[in-house]
PDB file of C-alpha atoms in Angstrom:
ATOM      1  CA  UNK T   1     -23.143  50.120  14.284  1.00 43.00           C
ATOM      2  CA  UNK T   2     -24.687  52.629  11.779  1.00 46.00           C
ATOM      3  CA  UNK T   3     -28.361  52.917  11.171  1.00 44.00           C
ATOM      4  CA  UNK T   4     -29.987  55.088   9.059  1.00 47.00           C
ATOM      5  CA  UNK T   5     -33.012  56.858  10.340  1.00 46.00           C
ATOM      6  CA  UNK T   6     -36.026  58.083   9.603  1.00 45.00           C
ATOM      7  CA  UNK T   7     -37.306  61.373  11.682  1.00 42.00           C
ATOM      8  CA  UNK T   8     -41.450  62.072  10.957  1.00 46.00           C
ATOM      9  CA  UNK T   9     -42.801  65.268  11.843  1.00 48.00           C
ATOM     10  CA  UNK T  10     -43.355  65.091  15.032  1.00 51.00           C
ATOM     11  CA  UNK T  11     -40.366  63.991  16.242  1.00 50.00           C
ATOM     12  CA  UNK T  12     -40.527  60.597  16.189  1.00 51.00           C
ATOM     13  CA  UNK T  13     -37.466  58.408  14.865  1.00 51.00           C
ATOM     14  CA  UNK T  14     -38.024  54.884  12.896  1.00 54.00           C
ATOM     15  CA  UNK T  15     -34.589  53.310  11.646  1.00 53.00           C
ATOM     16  CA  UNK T  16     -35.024  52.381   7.873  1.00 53.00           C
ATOM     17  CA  UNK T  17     -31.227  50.482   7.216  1.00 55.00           C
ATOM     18  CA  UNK T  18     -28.362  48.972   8.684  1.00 53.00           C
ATOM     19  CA  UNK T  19     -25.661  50.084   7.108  1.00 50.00           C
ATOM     20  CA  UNK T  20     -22.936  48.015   9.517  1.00 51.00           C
ATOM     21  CA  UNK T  21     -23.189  44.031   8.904  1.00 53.00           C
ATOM     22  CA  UNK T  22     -20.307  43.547  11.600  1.00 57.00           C
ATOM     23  CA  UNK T  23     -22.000  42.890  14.365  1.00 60.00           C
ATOM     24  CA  UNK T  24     -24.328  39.842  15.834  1.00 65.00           C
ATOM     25  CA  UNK T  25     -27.491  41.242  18.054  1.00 67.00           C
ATOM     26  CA  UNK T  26     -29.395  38.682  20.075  1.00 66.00           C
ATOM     27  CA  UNK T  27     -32.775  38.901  21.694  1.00 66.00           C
ATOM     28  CA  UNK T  28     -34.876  37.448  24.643  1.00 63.00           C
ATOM     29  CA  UNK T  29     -37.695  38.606  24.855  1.00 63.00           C
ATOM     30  CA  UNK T  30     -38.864  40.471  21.715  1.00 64.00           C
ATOM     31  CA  UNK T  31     -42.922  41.842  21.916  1.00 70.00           C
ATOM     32  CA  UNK T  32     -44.503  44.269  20.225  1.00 72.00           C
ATOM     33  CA  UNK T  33     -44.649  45.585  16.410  1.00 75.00           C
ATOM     34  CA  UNK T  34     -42.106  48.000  16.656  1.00 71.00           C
ATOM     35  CA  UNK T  35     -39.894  45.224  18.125  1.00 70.00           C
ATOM     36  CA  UNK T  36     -40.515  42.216  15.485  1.00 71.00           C
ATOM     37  CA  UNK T  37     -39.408  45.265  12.857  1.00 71.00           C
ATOM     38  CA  UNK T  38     -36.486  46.076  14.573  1.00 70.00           C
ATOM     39  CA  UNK T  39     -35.576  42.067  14.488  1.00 70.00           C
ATOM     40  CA  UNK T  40     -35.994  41.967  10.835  1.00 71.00           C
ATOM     41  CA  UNK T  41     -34.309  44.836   9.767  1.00 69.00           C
ATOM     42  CA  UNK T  42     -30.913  44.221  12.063  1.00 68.00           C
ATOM     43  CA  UNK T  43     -31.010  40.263  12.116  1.00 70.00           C
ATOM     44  CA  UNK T  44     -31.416  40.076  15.155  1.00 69.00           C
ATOM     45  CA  UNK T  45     -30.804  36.045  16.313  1.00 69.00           C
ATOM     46  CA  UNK T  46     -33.360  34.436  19.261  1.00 66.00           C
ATOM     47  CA  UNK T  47     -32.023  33.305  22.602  1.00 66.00           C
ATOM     48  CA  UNK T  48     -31.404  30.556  23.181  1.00 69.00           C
ATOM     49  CA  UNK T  49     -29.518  30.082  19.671  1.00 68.00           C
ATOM     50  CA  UNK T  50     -27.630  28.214  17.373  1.00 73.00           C
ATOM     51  CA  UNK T  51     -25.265  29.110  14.454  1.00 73.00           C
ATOM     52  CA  UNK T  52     -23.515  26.526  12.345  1.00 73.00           C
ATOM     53  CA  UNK T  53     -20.444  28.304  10.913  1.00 72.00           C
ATOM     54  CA  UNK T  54     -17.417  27.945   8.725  1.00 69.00           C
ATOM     55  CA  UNK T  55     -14.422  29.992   8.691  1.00 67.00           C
ATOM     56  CA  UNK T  56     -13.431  31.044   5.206  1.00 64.00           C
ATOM     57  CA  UNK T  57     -10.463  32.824   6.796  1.00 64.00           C
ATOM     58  CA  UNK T  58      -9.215  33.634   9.282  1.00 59.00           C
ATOM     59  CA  UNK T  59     -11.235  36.776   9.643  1.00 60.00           C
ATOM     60  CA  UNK T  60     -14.212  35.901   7.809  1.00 65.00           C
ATOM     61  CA  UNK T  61     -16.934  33.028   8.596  1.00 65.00           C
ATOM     62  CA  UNK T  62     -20.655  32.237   7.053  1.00 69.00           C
ATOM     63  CA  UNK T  63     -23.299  31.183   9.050  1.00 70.00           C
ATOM     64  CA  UNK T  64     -24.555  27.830   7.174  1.00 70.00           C
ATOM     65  CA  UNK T  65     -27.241  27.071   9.765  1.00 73.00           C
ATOM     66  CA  UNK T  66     -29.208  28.629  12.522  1.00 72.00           C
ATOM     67  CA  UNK T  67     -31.192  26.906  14.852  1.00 74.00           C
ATOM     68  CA  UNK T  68     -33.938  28.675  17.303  1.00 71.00           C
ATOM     69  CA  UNK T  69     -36.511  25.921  17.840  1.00 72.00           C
ATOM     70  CA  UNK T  70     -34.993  23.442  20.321  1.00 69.00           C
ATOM     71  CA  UNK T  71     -38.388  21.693  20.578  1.00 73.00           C
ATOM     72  CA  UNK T  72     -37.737  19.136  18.719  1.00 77.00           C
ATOM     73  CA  UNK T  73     -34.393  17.341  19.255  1.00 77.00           C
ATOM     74  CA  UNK T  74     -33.944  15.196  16.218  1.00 78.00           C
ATOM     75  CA  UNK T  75     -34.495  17.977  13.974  1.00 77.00           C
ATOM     76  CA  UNK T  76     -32.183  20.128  15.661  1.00 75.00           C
ATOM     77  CA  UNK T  77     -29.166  17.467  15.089  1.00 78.00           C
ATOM     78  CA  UNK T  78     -30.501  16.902  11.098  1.00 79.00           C
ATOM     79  CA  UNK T  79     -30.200  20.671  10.580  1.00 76.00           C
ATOM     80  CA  UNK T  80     -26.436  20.036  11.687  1.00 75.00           C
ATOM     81  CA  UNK T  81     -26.219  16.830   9.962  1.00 77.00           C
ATOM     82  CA  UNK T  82     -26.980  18.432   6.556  1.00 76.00           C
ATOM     83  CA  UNK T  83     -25.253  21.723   7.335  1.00 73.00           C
ATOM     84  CA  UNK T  84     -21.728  20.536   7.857  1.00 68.00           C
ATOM     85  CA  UNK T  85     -22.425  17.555   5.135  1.00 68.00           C
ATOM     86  CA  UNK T  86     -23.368  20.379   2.130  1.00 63.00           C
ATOM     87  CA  UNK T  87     -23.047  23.874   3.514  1.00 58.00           C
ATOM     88  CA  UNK T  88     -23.060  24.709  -0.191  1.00 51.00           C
ATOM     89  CA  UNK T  89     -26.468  24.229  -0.721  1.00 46.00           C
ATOM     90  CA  UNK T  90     -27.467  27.065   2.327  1.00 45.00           C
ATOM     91  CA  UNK T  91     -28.766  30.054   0.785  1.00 46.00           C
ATOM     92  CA  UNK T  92     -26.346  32.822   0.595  1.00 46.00           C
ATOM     93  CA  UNK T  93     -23.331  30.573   1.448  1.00 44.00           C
ATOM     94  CA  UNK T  94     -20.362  31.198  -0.599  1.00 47.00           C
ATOM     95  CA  UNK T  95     -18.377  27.946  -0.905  1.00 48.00           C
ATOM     96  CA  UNK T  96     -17.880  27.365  -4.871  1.00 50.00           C
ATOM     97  CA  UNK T  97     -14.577  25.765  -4.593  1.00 55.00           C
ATOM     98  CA  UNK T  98     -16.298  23.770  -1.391  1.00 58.00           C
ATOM     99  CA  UNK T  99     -15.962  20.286  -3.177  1.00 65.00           C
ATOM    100  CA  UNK T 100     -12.762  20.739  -4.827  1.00 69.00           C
ATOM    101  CA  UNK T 101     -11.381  21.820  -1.436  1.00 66.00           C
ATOM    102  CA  UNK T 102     -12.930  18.580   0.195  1.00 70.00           C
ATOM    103  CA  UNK T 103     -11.616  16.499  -2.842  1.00 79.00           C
ATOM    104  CA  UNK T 104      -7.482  17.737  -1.986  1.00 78.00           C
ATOM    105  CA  UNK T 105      -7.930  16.745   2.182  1.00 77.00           C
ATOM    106  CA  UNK T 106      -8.991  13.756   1.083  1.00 81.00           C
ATOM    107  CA  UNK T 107      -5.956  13.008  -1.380  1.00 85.00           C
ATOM    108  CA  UNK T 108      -3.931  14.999   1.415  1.00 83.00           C
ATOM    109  CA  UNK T 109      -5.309  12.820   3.966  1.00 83.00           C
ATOM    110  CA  UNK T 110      -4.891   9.587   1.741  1.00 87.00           C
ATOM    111  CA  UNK T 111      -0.893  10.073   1.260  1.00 88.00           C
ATOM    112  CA  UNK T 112      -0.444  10.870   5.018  1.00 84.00           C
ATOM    113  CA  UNK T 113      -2.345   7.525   5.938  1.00 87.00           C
ATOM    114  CA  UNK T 114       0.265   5.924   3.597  1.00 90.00           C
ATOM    115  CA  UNK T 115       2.993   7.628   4.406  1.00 88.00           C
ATOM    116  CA  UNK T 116       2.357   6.995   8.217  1.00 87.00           C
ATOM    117  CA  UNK T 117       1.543   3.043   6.776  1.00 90.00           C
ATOM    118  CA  UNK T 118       5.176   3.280   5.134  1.00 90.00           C
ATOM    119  CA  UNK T 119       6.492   4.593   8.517  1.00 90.00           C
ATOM    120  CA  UNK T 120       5.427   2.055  10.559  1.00 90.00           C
ATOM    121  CA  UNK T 121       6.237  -0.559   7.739  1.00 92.00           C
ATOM    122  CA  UNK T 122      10.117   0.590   7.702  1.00 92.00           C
ATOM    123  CA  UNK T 123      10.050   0.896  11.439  1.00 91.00           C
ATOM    124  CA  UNK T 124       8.974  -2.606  11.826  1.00 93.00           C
ATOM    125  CA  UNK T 125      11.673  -3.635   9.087  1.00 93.00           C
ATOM    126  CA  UNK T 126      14.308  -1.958  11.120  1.00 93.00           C
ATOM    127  CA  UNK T 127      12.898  -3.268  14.406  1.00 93.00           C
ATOM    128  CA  UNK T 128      13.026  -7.344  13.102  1.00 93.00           C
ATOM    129  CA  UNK T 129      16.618  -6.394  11.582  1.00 94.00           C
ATOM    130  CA  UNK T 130      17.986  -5.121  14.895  1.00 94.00           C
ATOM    131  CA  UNK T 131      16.154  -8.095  16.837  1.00 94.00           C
ATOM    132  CA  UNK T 132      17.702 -10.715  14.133  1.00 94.00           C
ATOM    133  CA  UNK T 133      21.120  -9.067  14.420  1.00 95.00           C
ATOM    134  CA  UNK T 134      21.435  -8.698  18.072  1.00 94.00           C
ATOM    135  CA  UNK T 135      20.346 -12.536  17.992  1.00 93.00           C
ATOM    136  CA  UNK T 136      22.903 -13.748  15.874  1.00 93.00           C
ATOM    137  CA  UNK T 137      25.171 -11.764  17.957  1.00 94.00           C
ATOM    138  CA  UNK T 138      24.162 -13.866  21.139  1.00 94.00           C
ATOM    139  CA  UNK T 139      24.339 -16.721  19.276  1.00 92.00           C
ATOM    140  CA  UNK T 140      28.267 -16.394  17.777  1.00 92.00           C
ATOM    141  CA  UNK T 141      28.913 -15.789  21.558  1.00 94.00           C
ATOM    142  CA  UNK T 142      27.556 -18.992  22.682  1.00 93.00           C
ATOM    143  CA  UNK T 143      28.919 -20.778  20.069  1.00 91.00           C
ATOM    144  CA  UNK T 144      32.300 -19.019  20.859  1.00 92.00           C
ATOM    145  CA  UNK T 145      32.225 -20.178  24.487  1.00 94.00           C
ATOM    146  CA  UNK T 146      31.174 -23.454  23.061  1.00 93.00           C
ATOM    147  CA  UNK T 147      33.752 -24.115  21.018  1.00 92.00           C
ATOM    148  CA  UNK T 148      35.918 -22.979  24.076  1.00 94.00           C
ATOM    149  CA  UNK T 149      34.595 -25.264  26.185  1.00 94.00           C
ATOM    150  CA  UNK T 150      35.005 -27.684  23.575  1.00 94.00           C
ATOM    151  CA  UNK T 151      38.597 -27.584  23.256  1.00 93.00           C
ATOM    152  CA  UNK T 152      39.880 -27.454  26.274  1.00 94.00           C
ATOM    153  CA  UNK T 153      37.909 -30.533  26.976  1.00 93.00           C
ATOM    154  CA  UNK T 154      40.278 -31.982  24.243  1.00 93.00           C
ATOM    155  CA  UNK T 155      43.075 -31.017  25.537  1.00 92.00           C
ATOM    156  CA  UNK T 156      42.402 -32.777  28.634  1.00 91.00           C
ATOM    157  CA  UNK T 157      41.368 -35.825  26.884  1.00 88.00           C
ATOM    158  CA  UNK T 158      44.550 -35.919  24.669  1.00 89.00           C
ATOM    159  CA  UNK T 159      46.615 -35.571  27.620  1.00 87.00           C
ATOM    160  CA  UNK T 160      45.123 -39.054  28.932  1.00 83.00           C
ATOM    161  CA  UNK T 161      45.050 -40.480  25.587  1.00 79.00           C
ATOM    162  CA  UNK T 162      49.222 -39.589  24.625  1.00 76.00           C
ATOM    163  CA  UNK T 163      50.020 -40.850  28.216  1.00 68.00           C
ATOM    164  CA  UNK T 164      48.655 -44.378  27.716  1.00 71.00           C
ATOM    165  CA  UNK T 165      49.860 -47.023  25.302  1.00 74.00           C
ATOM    166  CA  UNK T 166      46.965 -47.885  23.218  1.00 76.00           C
ATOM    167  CA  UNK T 167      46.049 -51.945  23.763  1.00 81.00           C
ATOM    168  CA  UNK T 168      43.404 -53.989  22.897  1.00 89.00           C
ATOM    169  CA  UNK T 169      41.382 -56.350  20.759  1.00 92.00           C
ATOM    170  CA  UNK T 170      39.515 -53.950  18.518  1.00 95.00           C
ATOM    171  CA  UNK T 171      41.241 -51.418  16.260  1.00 96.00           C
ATOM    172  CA  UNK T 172      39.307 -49.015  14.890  1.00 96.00           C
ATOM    173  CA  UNK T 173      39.884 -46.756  11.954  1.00 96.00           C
ATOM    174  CA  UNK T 174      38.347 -43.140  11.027  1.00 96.00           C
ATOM    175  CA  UNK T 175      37.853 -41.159   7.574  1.00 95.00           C
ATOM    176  CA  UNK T 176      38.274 -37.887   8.214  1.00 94.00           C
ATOM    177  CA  UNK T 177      36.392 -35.240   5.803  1.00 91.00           C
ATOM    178  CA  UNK T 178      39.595 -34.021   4.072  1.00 90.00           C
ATOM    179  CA  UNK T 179      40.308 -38.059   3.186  1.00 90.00           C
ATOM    180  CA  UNK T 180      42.872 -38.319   6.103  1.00 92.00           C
ATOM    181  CA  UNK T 181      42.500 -41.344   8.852  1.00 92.00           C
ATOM    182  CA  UNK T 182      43.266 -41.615  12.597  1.00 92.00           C
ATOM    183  CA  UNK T 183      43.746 -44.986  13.921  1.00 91.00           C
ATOM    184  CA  UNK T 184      43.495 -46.214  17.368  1.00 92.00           C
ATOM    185  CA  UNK T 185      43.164 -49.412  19.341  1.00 94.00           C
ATOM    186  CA  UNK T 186      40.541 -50.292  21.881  1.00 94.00           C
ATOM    187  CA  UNK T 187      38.928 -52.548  24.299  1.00 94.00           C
ATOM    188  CA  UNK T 188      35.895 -54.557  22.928  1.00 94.00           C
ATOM    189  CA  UNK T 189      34.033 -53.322  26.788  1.00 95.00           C
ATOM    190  CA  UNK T 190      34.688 -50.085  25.645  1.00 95.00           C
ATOM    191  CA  UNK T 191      31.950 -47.976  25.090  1.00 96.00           C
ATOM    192  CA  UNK T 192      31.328 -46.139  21.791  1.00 97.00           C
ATOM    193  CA  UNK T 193      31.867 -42.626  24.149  1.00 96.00           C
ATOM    194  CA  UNK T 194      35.451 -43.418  24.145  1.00 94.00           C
ATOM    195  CA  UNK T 195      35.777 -43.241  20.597  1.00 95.00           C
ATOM    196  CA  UNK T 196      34.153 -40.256  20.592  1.00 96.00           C
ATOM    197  CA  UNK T 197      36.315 -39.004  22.857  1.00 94.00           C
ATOM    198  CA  UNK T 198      39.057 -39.973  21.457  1.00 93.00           C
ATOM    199  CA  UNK T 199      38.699 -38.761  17.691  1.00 95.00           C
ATOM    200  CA  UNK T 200      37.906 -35.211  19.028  1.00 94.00           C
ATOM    201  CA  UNK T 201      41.413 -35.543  21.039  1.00 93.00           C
ATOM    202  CA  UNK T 202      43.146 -36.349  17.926  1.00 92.00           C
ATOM    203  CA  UNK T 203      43.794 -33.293  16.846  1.00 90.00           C
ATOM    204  CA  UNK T 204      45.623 -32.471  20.052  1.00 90.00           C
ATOM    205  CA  UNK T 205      47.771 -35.673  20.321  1.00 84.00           C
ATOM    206  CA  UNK T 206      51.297 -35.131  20.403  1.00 66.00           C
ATOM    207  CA  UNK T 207      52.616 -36.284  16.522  1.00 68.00           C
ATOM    208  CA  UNK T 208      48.983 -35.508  14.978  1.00 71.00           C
ATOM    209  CA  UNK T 209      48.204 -32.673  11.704  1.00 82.00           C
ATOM    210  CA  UNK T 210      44.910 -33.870  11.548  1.00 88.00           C
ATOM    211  CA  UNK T 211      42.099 -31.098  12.210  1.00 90.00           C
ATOM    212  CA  UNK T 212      38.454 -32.382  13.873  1.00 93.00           C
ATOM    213  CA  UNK T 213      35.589 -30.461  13.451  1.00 93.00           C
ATOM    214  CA  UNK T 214      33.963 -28.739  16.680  1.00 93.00           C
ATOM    215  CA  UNK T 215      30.969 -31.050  16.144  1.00 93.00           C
ATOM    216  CA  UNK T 216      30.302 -34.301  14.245  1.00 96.00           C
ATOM    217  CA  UNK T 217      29.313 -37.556  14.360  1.00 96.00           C
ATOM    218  CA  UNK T 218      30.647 -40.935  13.539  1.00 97.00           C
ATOM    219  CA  UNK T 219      28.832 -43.460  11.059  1.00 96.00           C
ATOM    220  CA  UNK T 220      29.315 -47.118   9.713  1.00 94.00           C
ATOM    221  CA  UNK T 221      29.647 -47.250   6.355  1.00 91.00           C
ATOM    222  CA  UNK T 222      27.890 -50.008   4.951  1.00 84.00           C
ATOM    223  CA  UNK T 223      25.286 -49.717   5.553  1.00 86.00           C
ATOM    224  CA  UNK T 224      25.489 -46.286   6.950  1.00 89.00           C
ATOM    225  CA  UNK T 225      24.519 -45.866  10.234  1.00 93.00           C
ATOM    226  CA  UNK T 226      25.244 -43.204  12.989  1.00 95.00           C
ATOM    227  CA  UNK T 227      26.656 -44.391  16.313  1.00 95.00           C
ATOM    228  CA  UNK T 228      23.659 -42.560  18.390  1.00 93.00           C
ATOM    229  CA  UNK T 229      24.278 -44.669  21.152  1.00 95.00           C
ATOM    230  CA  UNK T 230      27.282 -43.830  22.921  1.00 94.00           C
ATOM    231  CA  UNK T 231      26.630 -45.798  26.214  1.00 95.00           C
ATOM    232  CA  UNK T 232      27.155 -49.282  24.115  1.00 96.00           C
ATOM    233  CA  UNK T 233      30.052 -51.441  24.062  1.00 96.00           C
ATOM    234  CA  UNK T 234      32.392 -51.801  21.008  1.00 95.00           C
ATOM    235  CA  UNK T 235      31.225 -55.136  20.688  1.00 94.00           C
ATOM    236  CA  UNK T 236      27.646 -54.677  20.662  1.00 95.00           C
ATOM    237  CA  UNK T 237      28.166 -52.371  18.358  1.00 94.00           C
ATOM    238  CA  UNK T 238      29.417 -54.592  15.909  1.00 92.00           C
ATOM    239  CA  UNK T 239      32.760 -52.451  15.942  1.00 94.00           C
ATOM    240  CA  UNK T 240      34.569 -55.807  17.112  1.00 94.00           C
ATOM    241  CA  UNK T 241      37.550 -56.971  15.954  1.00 94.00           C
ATOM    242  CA  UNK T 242      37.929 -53.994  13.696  1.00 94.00           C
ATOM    243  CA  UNK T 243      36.162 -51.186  12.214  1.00 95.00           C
ATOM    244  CA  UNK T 244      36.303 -48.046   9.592  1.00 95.00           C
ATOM    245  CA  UNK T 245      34.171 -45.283  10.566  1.00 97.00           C
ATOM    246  CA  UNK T 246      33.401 -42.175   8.614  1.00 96.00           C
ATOM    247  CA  UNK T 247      32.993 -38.681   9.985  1.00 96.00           C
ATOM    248  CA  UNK T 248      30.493 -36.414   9.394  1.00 95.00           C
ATOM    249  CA  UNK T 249      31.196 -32.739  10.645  1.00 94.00           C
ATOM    250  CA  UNK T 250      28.036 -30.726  11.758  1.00 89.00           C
ATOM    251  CA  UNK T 251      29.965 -27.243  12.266  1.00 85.00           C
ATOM    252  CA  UNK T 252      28.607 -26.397   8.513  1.00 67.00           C
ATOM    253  CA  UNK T 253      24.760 -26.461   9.798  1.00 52.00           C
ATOM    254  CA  UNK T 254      26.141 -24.562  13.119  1.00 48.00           C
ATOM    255  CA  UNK T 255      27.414 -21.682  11.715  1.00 50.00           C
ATOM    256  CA  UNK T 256      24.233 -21.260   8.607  1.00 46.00           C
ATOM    257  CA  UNK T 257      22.146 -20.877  11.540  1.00 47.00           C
ATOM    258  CA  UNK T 258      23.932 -18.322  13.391  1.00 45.00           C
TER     259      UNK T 258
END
């Protein structure tokens, strides 16, 4: 720290200048003339002591605010309030390109809350994609082992249904999708299950080039009206003496869903 000084005539020194700004002095206790002179001339700051400041570099930093009355609380937290709000407006601040500064965070700030926004957008995109795909996955594999299941249940069935001689009072016809019919005959007691059972063996019964579909159902044509019940007789069905049914494959609607 350089001060200039001032020697009288007999002997006595005064300092008259600071000539070194780099440096912060702080004071207690500060009585006497000579001592309020001495605070003036080298700035010295009060203790206790408050300095709002901003770094203009990373070497270099303005005090915006300073704060020695702690008296009064409010005021103390206005003073920082309106320092850090417009430190522009503090005498001897140097902030001229303070505004236009504030103005680029703010679009800086603006395209990283979007870009984080478009993140998390894509991420959740990606995330639903991955949850529908692994879905569908599960789902083709359970209607793989369905359709498994299915037909080696028709296998069995055609195995009973080639070793028996069909008899009975009620014949019963089916229309196939493709226009082809399968033709059976059955008892009037039998229940509408059989039929069922029977059409999905066809397709597996020695002499047959007919192909079923996985699922379907089986409906009167006139008026149309699906067989739902499979626990009723032939007969109360009105399928007695004879019938033509239509089928009506549901493997279409299966596979659109997985």
């Amino acid at each position: 720290m350089l001060i200039d000084l001032l020697v009288s005539p007999c002997g006595q020194r005064a300092p008259t200048r600071a000539q070194d700004r780099n440096f912060v002095l702080y004071v207690e206790h500060a009585n006497g003339p000579m001592m309020r002179y001495l605070i003036n001339l080298l700035d010295v700051r009060r203790l206790p002591h408050l300095s709002v400041m901003i770094m203009e570099s990373e070497a270099d930093c303005s005090v915006i605010a300073r704060i020695e009355d702690f008296s009064n609380t409010d005021a103390v937290i206005q003073t920082i309030i309106r320092a850090a709000g417009n430190p522009a407006r503090i005498p001897g601040a140097r902030f001229e390109n303070l505004e236009a500064d504030r103005q680029l965070m703010d679009e800086q700030d603006e395209e990283y809350r979007k870009a984080v926004k478009a993140d998390a957008a894509r991420m959740r995109t990606q995330q639903l994609r991955e949850h529908n795909d692994l879905r569908r996955r599960k789902q083709r594999e359970e209607v793989a082992v369905m359709r498994e299941r299915i037909v080696c249940d028709r296998r069995a069935y055609a195995q009973r249904f080639s070793g028996a001689q069909p008899t009975g009072d009620t014949k019963i016809k089916v229309r196939l999708p493709n226009g082809s019919t399968v033709s059976s005959t059955f008892n009037k007691d039998d229940t509408v299950e059989k039929v069922y059972l029977w059409v999905g063996a066809a397709e597996y019964i020695s002499g047959s080039s007919v192909q079923i579909p996985y699922r379907f159902d089986l409906y009167l044509p006139h008026p149309s009206k699906m067989l739902g019940d499979r626990t009723q007789t032939l007969e109360s069905a009105n399928l007695f003496p004879n019938a033509t049914l239509v089928l009506i494959s549901r493997d279409e609607s299966d596979d659109e869903d997985v």
